[in-house]
mmCIF file of C-alpha atoms and ligand atoms in Angstrom:
data_model
loop_
_atom_site.group_PDB
_atom_site.id
_atom_site.type_symbol
_atom_site.label_atom_id
_atom_site.label_comp_id
_atom_site.label_asym_id
_atom_site.label_seq_id
_atom_site.Cartn_x
_atom_site.Cartn_y
_atom_site.Cartn_z
ATOM 1 C CA MET T 1 -37.484 55.006 12.302
ATOM 2 C CA GLY T 2 -38.095 57.430 15.159
ATOM 3 C CA ARG T 3 -36.396 60.674 15.728
ATOM 4 C CA LYS T 4 -32.702 61.229 15.863
ATOM 5 C CA THR T 5 -31.465 62.539 19.152
ATOM 6 C CA ALA T 6 -29.167 65.530 19.200
ATOM 7 C CA ALA T 7 -26.325 63.249 20.312
ATOM 8 C CA SER T 8 -26.663 60.768 17.442
ATOM 9 C CA THR T 9 -26.856 63.603 14.919
ATOM 10 C CA ALA T 10 -23.655 65.026 16.310
ATOM 11 C CA LYS T 11 -22.033 61.591 16.044
ATOM 12 C CA GLY T 12 -23.077 61.261 12.402
ATOM 13 C CA LYS T 13 -21.716 64.688 11.674
ATOM 14 C CA GLU T 14 -18.410 63.822 13.255
ATOM 15 C CA LYS T 15 -18.177 60.621 11.197
ATOM 16 C CA ARG T 16 -18.959 62.452 7.984
ATOM 17 C CA LEU T 17 -16.299 65.009 8.820
ATOM 18 C CA GLN T 18 -13.760 62.260 9.531
ATOM 19 C CA ARG T 19 -14.552 60.572 6.234
ATOM 20 C CA LYS T 20 -14.144 63.862 4.406
ATOM 21 C CA GLU T 21 -10.810 64.479 6.068
ATOM 22 C CA GLU T 22 -9.629 61.001 5.111
ATOM 23 C CA GLN T 23 -10.685 61.460 1.519
ATOM 24 C CA GLN T 24 -8.893 64.793 1.375
ATOM 25 C CA ARG T 25 -5.763 63.226 2.902
ATOM 26 C CA ILE T 26 -5.756 60.532 0.243
ATOM 27 C CA ARG T 27 -6.209 63.089 -2.531
ATOM 28 C CA ASP T 28 -3.235 65.017 -1.099
ATOM 29 C CA ALA T 29 -1.187 61.803 -0.898
ATOM 30 C CA MET T 30 -1.964 61.037 -4.551
ATOM 31 C CA ILE T 31 -0.607 64.451 -5.519
ATOM 32 C CA VAL T 32 2.602 63.847 -3.562
ATOM 33 C CA VAL T 33 3.072 60.504 -5.348
ATOM 34 C CA ALA T 34 2.343 61.991 -8.761
ATOM 35 C CA GLU T 35 4.908 64.747 -8.154
ATOM 36 C CA ALA T 36 7.583 62.193 -7.255
ATOM 37 C CA ASN T 37 6.730 60.132 -10.348
ATOM 38 C CA LYS T 38 7.202 63.173 -12.547
ATOM 39 C CA LEU T 39 10.819 63.703 -11.489
ATOM 40 C CA GLU T 40 13.343 63.302 -14.292
ATOM 41 C CA ASN T 41 16.040 62.154 -11.885
ATOM 42 C CA PRO T 42 15.472 62.103 -8.112
ATOM 43 C CA LEU T 43 19.106 61.065 -7.678
ATOM 44 C CA SER T 44 20.410 64.372 -8.995
ATOM 45 C CA ASP T 45 19.882 65.976 -5.570
ATOM 46 C CA PHE T 46 22.414 63.599 -4.020
ATOM 47 C CA SER T 47 25.649 63.813 -5.955
ATOM 48 C CA VAL T 48 27.684 62.270 -3.104
ATOM 49 C CA PHE T 49 25.532 59.162 -3.384
ATOM 50 C CA GLN T 50 26.158 58.617 -7.078
ATOM 51 C CA LYS T 51 29.478 56.954 -6.394
ATOM 52 C CA TYR T 52 30.389 54.053 -4.108
ATOM 53 C CA ASN T 53 34.032 53.365 -3.325
ATOM 54 C CA LYS T 54 34.555 50.891 -0.526
ATOM 55 C CA ASN T 55 35.638 47.318 0.185
ATOM 56 C CA GLY T 56 37.146 46.923 -3.274
ATOM 57 C CA ILE T 57 34.041 48.105 -5.144
ATOM 58 C CA VAL T 58 34.108 51.252 -7.262
ATOM 59 C CA ALA T 59 30.617 51.812 -8.563
ATOM 60 C CA ASN T 60 28.436 54.439 -10.179
ATOM 61 C CA LEU T 61 24.810 54.643 -9.137
ATOM 62 C CA ILE T 62 22.297 55.638 -11.796
ATOM 63 C CA TYR T 63 18.547 56.179 -11.947
ATOM 64 C CA LYS T 64 16.313 54.956 -14.740
ATOM 65 C CA LYS T 65 12.624 54.670 -15.389
ATOM 66 C CA SER T 66 11.590 51.209 -16.599
ATOM 67 C CA VAL T 67 10.634 52.677 -19.965
ATOM 68 C CA ASP T 68 14.236 53.877 -20.416
ATOM 69 C CA LEU T 69 15.863 50.508 -19.810
ATOM 70 C CA ASN T 70 17.501 49.010 -22.878
ATOM 71 C CA GLU T 71 17.174 45.351 -23.883
ATOM 72 C CA PHE T 72 20.565 44.434 -22.451
ATOM 73 C CA GLU T 73 19.635 45.945 -19.079
ATOM 74 C CA LYS T 74 16.272 44.208 -19.057
ATOM 75 C CA ASN T 75 17.865 40.843 -19.727
ATOM 76 C CA TRP T 76 20.586 41.425 -17.164
ATOM 77 C CA LEU T 77 18.269 42.423 -14.363
ATOM 78 C CA PHE T 78 15.831 39.623 -14.986
ATOM 79 C CA SER T 79 18.577 37.009 -15.038
ATOM 80 C CA LEU T 80 20.116 38.422 -11.832
ATOM 81 C CA LEU T 81 16.737 38.345 -10.128
ATOM 82 C CA LYS T 82 16.157 34.790 -11.305
ATOM 83 C CA ARG T 83 19.588 33.651 -10.145
ATOM 84 C CA ASN T 84 19.105 35.196 -6.703
ATOM 85 C CA MET T 85 15.444 34.450 -6.079
ATOM 86 C CA GLN T 86 13.930 31.610 -8.108
ATOM 87 C CA LEU T 87 14.758 28.917 -5.568
ATOM 88 C CA LYS T 88 13.525 30.999 -2.644
ATOM 89 C CA TYR T 89 10.183 31.604 -4.371
ATOM 90 C CA GLU T 90 9.857 27.943 -5.259
ATOM 91 C CA GLN T 91 10.533 26.956 -1.684
ATOM 92 C CA CYS T 92 7.475 28.826 -0.428
ATOM 93 C CA SER T 93 3.817 28.974 -1.422
ATOM 94 C CA TRP T 94 4.358 31.809 -3.918
ATOM 95 C CA GLY T 95 6.097 29.687 -6.539
ATOM 96 C CA TRP T 96 8.022 31.261 -9.426
ATOM 97 C CA ASN T 97 5.980 32.818 -12.227
ATOM 98 C CA GLU T 98 8.166 34.408 -14.905
ATOM 99 C CA ALA T 99 5.440 36.064 -16.905
ATOM 100 C CA LYS T 100 4.059 37.853 -13.862
ATOM 101 C CA LYS T 101 7.485 38.821 -12.632
ATOM 102 C CA LEU T 102 8.403 40.286 -16.017
ATOM 103 C CA GLU T 103 5.181 42.248 -16.087
ATOM 104 C CA GLU T 104 5.896 43.615 -12.626
ATOM 105 C CA LEU T 105 9.520 44.490 -13.398
ATOM 106 C CA PHE T 106 8.787 46.458 -16.546
ATOM 107 C CA ASP T 107 5.531 48.081 -15.541
ATOM 108 C CA GLU T 108 5.488 51.727 -16.525
ATOM 109 C CA SER T 109 5.565 52.844 -12.891
ATOM 110 C CA ALA T 110 8.733 50.876 -12.088
ATOM 111 C CA ARG T 111 11.805 52.933 -11.224
ATOM 112 C CA TYR T 112 15.375 51.666 -11.044
ATOM 113 C CA LEU T 113 18.487 52.400 -9.065
ATOM 114 C CA ILE T 114 21.349 50.614 -10.828
ATOM 115 C CA ALA T 115 24.919 50.047 -9.651
ATOM 116 C CA LYS T 116 27.564 49.745 -12.377
ATOM 117 C CA ASN T 117 31.252 48.989 -12.052
ATOM 118 C CA ALA T 118 33.020 52.332 -12.622
ATOM 119 C CA ASN T 119 36.085 50.611 -14.129
ATOM 120 C CA ASP T 120 34.572 48.332 -16.747
ATOM 121 C CA ASN T 121 30.942 49.533 -16.823
ATOM 122 C CA SER T 122 29.624 46.067 -15.954
ATOM 123 C CA TYR T 123 26.359 45.799 -14.029
ATOM 124 C CA LEU T 124 26.563 44.969 -10.313
ATOM 125 C CA GLY T 125 23.088 45.285 -8.852
ATOM 126 C CA PHE T 126 19.757 47.050 -8.898
ATOM 127 C CA SER T 127 16.750 48.122 -6.923
ATOM 128 C CA HIS T 128 13.298 48.165 -8.492
ATOM 129 C CA PHE T 129 11.196 50.661 -6.581
ATOM 130 C CA ARG T 130 8.066 52.750 -7.004
ATOM 131 C CA PHE T 131 6.566 55.897 -5.582
ATOM 132 C CA ASP T 132 3.087 54.718 -4.768
ATOM 133 C CA LEU T 133 0.122 54.749 -2.430
ATOM 134 C CA ASP T 134 -0.073 51.878 0.002
ATOM 135 C CA GLU T 135 -3.249 51.730 2.075
ATOM 136 C CA GLY T 136 -3.755 55.403 1.370
ATOM 137 C CA ILE T 137 -0.270 56.371 2.474
ATOM 138 C CA GLU T 138 2.398 57.790 0.184
ATOM 139 C CA VAL T 139 5.397 55.440 0.201
ATOM 140 C CA LEU T 140 8.482 54.423 -1.655
ATOM 141 C CA TYR T 141 7.955 50.675 -2.172
ATOM 142 C CA CYS T 142 11.189 48.776 -2.651
ATOM 143 C CA TYR T 143 10.113 45.815 -4.797
ATOM 144 C CA GLU T 144 13.611 44.439 -5.258
ATOM 145 C CA LEU T 145 17.154 44.886 -4.079
ATOM 146 C CA GLN T 146 19.398 42.469 -5.942
ATOM 147 C CA LEU T 147 23.177 42.351 -6.035
ATOM 148 C CA ASP T 148 25.406 40.084 -7.991
ATOM 149 C CA ASN T 149 26.965 37.399 -5.828
ATOM 150 C CA HIS T 150 30.508 38.763 -6.053
ATOM 151 C CA VAL T 151 29.565 42.174 -4.637
ATOM 152 C CA GLN T 152 27.405 40.990 -1.735
ATOM 153 C CA ARG T 153 28.387 41.703 1.901
ATOM 154 C CA LYS T 154 30.522 44.694 0.949
ATOM 155 C CA GLY T 155 28.187 47.441 2.095
ATOM 156 C CA LEU T 156 26.695 48.223 -1.312
ATOM 157 C CA GLY T 157 23.205 46.984 -0.362
ATOM 158 C CA LYS T 158 23.166 49.208 2.708
ATOM 159 C CA PHE T 159 24.340 52.156 0.586
ATOM 160 C CA MET T 160 21.567 51.575 -1.952
ATOM 161 C CA MET T 161 18.916 51.427 0.785
ATOM 162 C CA GLN T 162 20.230 54.766 2.076
ATOM 163 C CA ILE T 163 19.749 56.223 -1.387
ATOM 164 C CA LEU T 164 16.168 54.930 -1.555
ATOM 165 C CA GLU T 165 15.477 56.498 1.828
ATOM 166 C CA LEU T 166 16.956 59.841 0.748
ATOM 167 C CA MET T 167 14.860 59.864 -2.427
ATOM 168 C CA ALA T 168 11.758 58.822 -0.485
ATOM 169 C CA PHE T 169 12.020 61.308 2.331
ATOM 170 C CA LYS T 170 13.200 64.245 0.214
ATOM 171 C CA ASN T 171 10.065 63.728 -1.896
ATOM 172 C CA ASN T 172 7.753 63.559 1.106
ATOM 173 C CA MET T 173 7.013 59.847 1.194
ATOM 174 C CA LYS T 174 5.847 58.734 4.640
ATOM 175 C CA LYS T 175 7.842 55.499 4.672
ATOM 176 C CA VAL T 176 9.963 53.050 2.727
ATOM 177 C CA LEU T 177 8.206 49.700 2.520
ATOM 178 C CA LEU T 178 9.324 46.269 1.376
ATOM 179 C CA THR T 179 8.295 42.643 1.445
ATOM 180 C CA VAL T 180 10.674 39.896 2.519
ATOM 181 C CA LEU T 181 10.258 36.169 2.449
ATOM 182 C CA LYS T 182 10.551 34.687 5.905
ATOM 183 C CA ASN T 183 12.489 31.693 4.602
ATOM 184 C CA ASN T 184 15.601 33.720 4.058
ATOM 185 C CA ASN T 185 18.554 35.394 5.643
ATOM 186 C CA TYR T 186 18.110 38.659 3.811
ATOM 187 C CA SER T 187 15.482 39.786 6.331
ATOM 188 C CA LYS T 188 18.488 39.975 8.691
ATOM 189 C CA PHE T 189 20.034 42.457 6.297
ATOM 190 C CA PHE T 190 16.958 44.703 6.323
ATOM 191 C CA ARG T 191 16.734 44.532 10.114
ATOM 192 C CA ALA T 192 20.446 45.362 10.314
ATOM 193 C CA VAL T 193 19.880 48.531 8.298
ATOM 194 C CA GLY T 194 16.996 49.711 10.472
ATOM 195 C CA TYR T 195 13.814 48.167 9.052
ATOM 196 C CA GLU T 196 11.081 47.021 11.401
ATOM 197 C CA LEU T 197 7.864 45.058 11.069
ATOM 198 C CA ASP T 198 5.269 47.296 9.412
ATOM 199 C CA GLU T 199 1.782 47.655 10.854
ATOM 200 C CA THR T 200 0.352 46.253 7.597
ATOM 201 C CA SER T 201 2.361 43.025 7.830
ATOM 202 C CA PRO T 202 -0.072 40.085 7.991
ATOM 203 C CA ILE T 203 -0.141 38.019 11.159
ATOM 204 C CA ASP T 204 -0.263 34.222 11.040
ATOM 205 C CA ASP T 205 -3.286 32.600 12.668
ATOM 206 C CA GLU T 206 -5.095 29.220 12.588
ATOM 207 C CA GLU T 207 -6.601 30.023 9.195
ATOM 208 C CA ALA T 208 -3.605 31.342 7.317
ATOM 209 C CA THR T 209 0.148 31.483 7.509
ATOM 210 C CA TYR T 210 2.085 33.917 5.391
ATOM 211 C CA PRO T 211 5.485 33.171 3.857
ATOM 212 C CA TYR T 212 6.402 36.849 3.887
ATOM 213 C CA GLU T 213 6.492 39.845 6.151
ATOM 214 C CA ILE T 214 6.345 43.563 5.425
ATOM 215 C CA LEU T 215 9.083 45.740 6.823
ATOM 216 C CA SER T 216 9.376 49.507 6.796
ATOM 217 C CA LYS T 217 11.330 52.580 7.806
ATOM 218 C CA VAL T 218 9.277 55.605 8.706
ATOM 219 C CA ASN T 219 9.983 59.204 7.680
ATOM 220 C CA LYS T 220 10.271 60.722 11.157
ATOM 221 C CA ARG T 221 10.276 64.276 9.826
ATOM 222 C CA LEU T 222 6.836 63.934 8.261
ATOM 223 C CA ALA T 223 5.043 61.533 10.493
ATOM 224 C CA PRO T 224 5.786 61.996 14.160
ATOM 225 C CA THR T 225 2.654 60.009 14.934
ATOM 226 C CA LEU T 226 3.279 57.289 12.365
ATOM 227 C CA THR T 227 5.235 54.322 13.644
ATOM 228 C CA ASN T 228 5.887 50.965 12.032
ATOM 229 C CA SER T 229 3.688 49.158 14.486
ATOM 230 C CA GLY T 230 1.314 51.803 15.761
ATOM 231 C CA ALA T 231 0.354 53.824 12.682
ATOM 232 C CA THR T 232 -1.621 56.995 12.970
ATOM 233 C CA LYS T 233 -4.453 57.062 15.409
ATOM 234 C CA SER T 234 -7.005 56.814 12.634
ATOM 235 C CA HIS T 235 -5.579 54.297 10.210
ATOM 236 C CA ILE T 236 -6.751 54.832 6.693
ATOM 237 C CA HIS T 237 -7.876 52.003 4.470
ATOM 238 C CA SER T 238 -8.253 53.451 1.057
ATOM 239 C CA HIS T 239 -7.876 50.328 -1.076
ATOM 240 C CA SER T 240 -6.591 52.680 -3.662
ATOM 241 C CA HIS T 241 -4.070 50.434 -5.355
ATOM 242 C CA SER T 242 -3.871 51.197 -8.964
ATOM 243 C CA HIS T 243 -1.534 48.341 -9.749
ATOM 244 C CA GLY T 244 -2.139 44.643 -9.816
ATOM 245 C CA HIS T 245 -0.064 43.396 -6.941
ATOM 246 C CA SER T 246 -1.448 42.886 -3.490
ATOM 247 C CA HIS T 247 0.085 45.375 -1.114
ATOM 248 C CA ASN T 248 3.094 43.214 -0.388
ATOM 249 C CA GLY T 249 4.847 44.506 -3.447
ATOM 250 C CA HIS T 250 5.338 41.171 -5.172
ATOM 251 C CA TYR T 251 2.970 39.057 -7.094
ATOM 252 C CA CYS T 252 1.814 36.394 -4.705
ATOM 253 C CA PRO T 253 -0.687 33.874 -5.965
ATOM 254 C CA GLY T 254 -3.375 33.035 -3.510
ATOM 255 C CA HIS T 255 -2.702 35.897 -1.126
ATOM 256 C CA HIS T 256 -5.067 38.752 -1.190
ATOM 257 C CA HIS T 257 -5.390 40.455 2.079
HETATM 258 C C1 ACO M 1 12.739 43.535 -1.012
HETATM 259 C C2 ACO M 1 13.710 42.503 -1.526
HETATM 260 O O1 ACO M 1 14.304 42.687 -2.547
HETATM 261 S S1 ACO M 1 13.989 41.080 -0.671
HETATM 262 C C3 ACO M 1 15.311 40.274 -1.521
HETATM 263 C C4 ACO M 1 16.653 40.746 -1.118
HETATM 264 N N1 ACO M 1 17.657 40.312 -2.078
HETATM 265 C C5 ACO M 1 18.256 39.096 -2.059
HETATM 266 O O2 ACO M 1 18.031 38.273 -1.187
HETATM 267 C C6 ACO M 1 19.220 38.813 -3.187
HETATM 268 C C7 ACO M 1 20.557 38.284 -2.739
HETATM 269 N N2 ACO M 1 21.220 39.171 -1.773
HETATM 270 C C8 ACO M 1 21.634 40.438 -2.088
HETATM 271 O O3 ACO M 1 21.432 40.936 -3.187
HETATM 272 C C9 ACO M 1 22.336 41.248 -1.004
HETATM 273 O O4 ACO M 1 23.098 40.369 -0.237
HETATM 274 C C10 ACO M 1 21.372 42.047 -0.108
HETATM 275 C C11 ACO M 1 20.658 43.078 -0.943
HETATM 276 C C12 ACO M 1 20.353 41.171 0.595
HETATM 277 C C13 ACO M 1 22.181 42.777 0.998
HETATM 278 O O5 ACO M 1 23.143 43.628 0.409
HETATM 279 P P1 ACO M 1 24.687 43.491 0.802
HETATM 280 O O6 ACO M 1 25.443 44.559 0.114
HETATM 281 O O7 ACO M 1 25.095 42.090 0.561
HETATM 282 O O8 ACO M 1 24.653 43.768 2.372
HETATM 283 P P2 ACO M 1 25.586 44.764 3.201
HETATM 284 O O9 ACO M 1 27.018 44.395 2.993
HETATM 285 O O10 ACO M 1 25.229 46.180 2.932
HETATM 286 O O11 ACO M 1 25.155 44.351 4.686
HETATM 287 C C14 ACO M 1 24.885 45.263 5.725
HETATM 288 C C15 ACO M 1 24.627 44.471 7.001
HETATM 289 O O12 ACO M 1 23.453 43.647 6.861
HETATM 290 C C16 ACO M 1 23.652 42.385 7.505
HETATM 291 N N3 ACO M 1 23.581 41.294 6.514
HETATM 292 C C17 ACO M 1 23.736 41.388 5.175
HETATM 293 N N4 ACO M 1 23.561 40.205 4.565
HETATM 294 C C18 ACO M 1 23.305 39.329 5.542
HETATM 295 C C19 ACO M 1 23.046 37.939 5.555
HETATM 296 N N5 ACO M 1 23.003 37.209 4.445
HETATM 297 N N6 ACO M 1 22.861 37.327 6.751
HETATM 298 C C20 ACO M 1 22.905 38.048 7.901
HETATM 299 N N7 ACO M 1 23.131 39.379 7.952
HETATM 300 C C21 ACO M 1 23.317 40.021 6.787
HETATM 301 C C22 ACO M 1 25.005 42.467 8.189
HETATM 302 O O13 ACO M 1 24.827 42.967 9.496
HETATM 303 C C23 ACO M 1 25.712 43.470 7.321
HETATM 304 O O14 ACO M 1 26.760 44.133 7.976
HETATM 305 P P3 ACO M 1 28.214 43.396 8.051
HETATM 306 O O15 ACO M 1 28.538 42.863 6.685
HETATM 307 O O16 ACO M 1 29.119 44.532 8.476
HETATM 308 O O17 ACO M 1 28.066 42.318 9.067
#
C-alpha cells in the first residue's frame, strides 16, 4: 500500500474529526428532541395564543398528545382530514391509504394542536405535528394543518402556524418543516405565511417527478448559518429517522429518497 504522506494523514485526521463532530451534533439534537417530547404542555408558555377571537371566530386552542385523544376526537380529526384531502391524494401518485394514514395520525409521537369553538365546544381544526429529527436536524414537523370548511380563510390557519413556530423555536428546534402537494392552492397559504422551499425538497429531473415539495421556516435565533436553501456549510445526512415515513412527513408509496 505504500507509505502515507504527512499530508494524507492530516487529511484523514481532519475527516475523522469532522465525523466525530457530526455524530456529537446528532446526539445533541436527539437530546433536544427528547426534551421537547417530554413536555406536558408546550402551549402553557403562550397564554395569549390559547384564544383566537377574530373574523367571527371565537376559539380555544388546546394541546394534546395522540395517546390522550378520545375516540370522538380521533373520529372527528380523521373525517376532517379525509374530507379535506382524500381527493387531492387520489389526484396524485400518492393515492389515499386509510390504514397508513390512521397509523401515522395516532402514532405515539404525534402531537396535536386543536381549535375548538369557545361558544359551543365544537371542533374547528387541528394540526398534527411532531418534534423530531429530520436529516440529523432537530425540527418541528407539521404533518397536517386542517380546518373545517366554514372556518377557512379567516386567519385561524395563520394563527395556528404561529403557535407551532413559537413552540418549535422556544424548544430549540432549528426549523418548522412541512410537506405540501404541488397540485393544490394551499401551498400559496404556506408561502403567504413565510414558508420557503427547504433544501431537502426533492428536485424533478428526467428520472423522477415529485408530486410534493418540502417547505420550511428557519429558527433565525439558533441557526444564523442555516437557510432554507443553503443549509449549513457541512450538511449532515444522518438517516436517523426512527419513524416509518420518508422525510416528507406523509406516507408516500413509491417515494423513498
Ligand atoms: C402540511 C399540510 O397540512 S398541507 C394541507 C393543508 N391543508 C389543507 O389543504 C386543508 C384545507 N385547507 C385548510 O384547512 C386551510 O384553508 C389552510 C390550513 C390551508 C389555511 O388556513 P386558513 O385559516 O384558511 O388561512 P388564513 O386565513 O390564515 O390565510 C392566510 C393567508 O394565506 C393565503 N391563503 C390562504 N388560503 C389560500 C388559498 N386557498 N389560496 C390562496 N391563498 C391562500 C392568503 O394570503 C391568506 O391571507 P388573506 O385571507 O388575508 O388573503
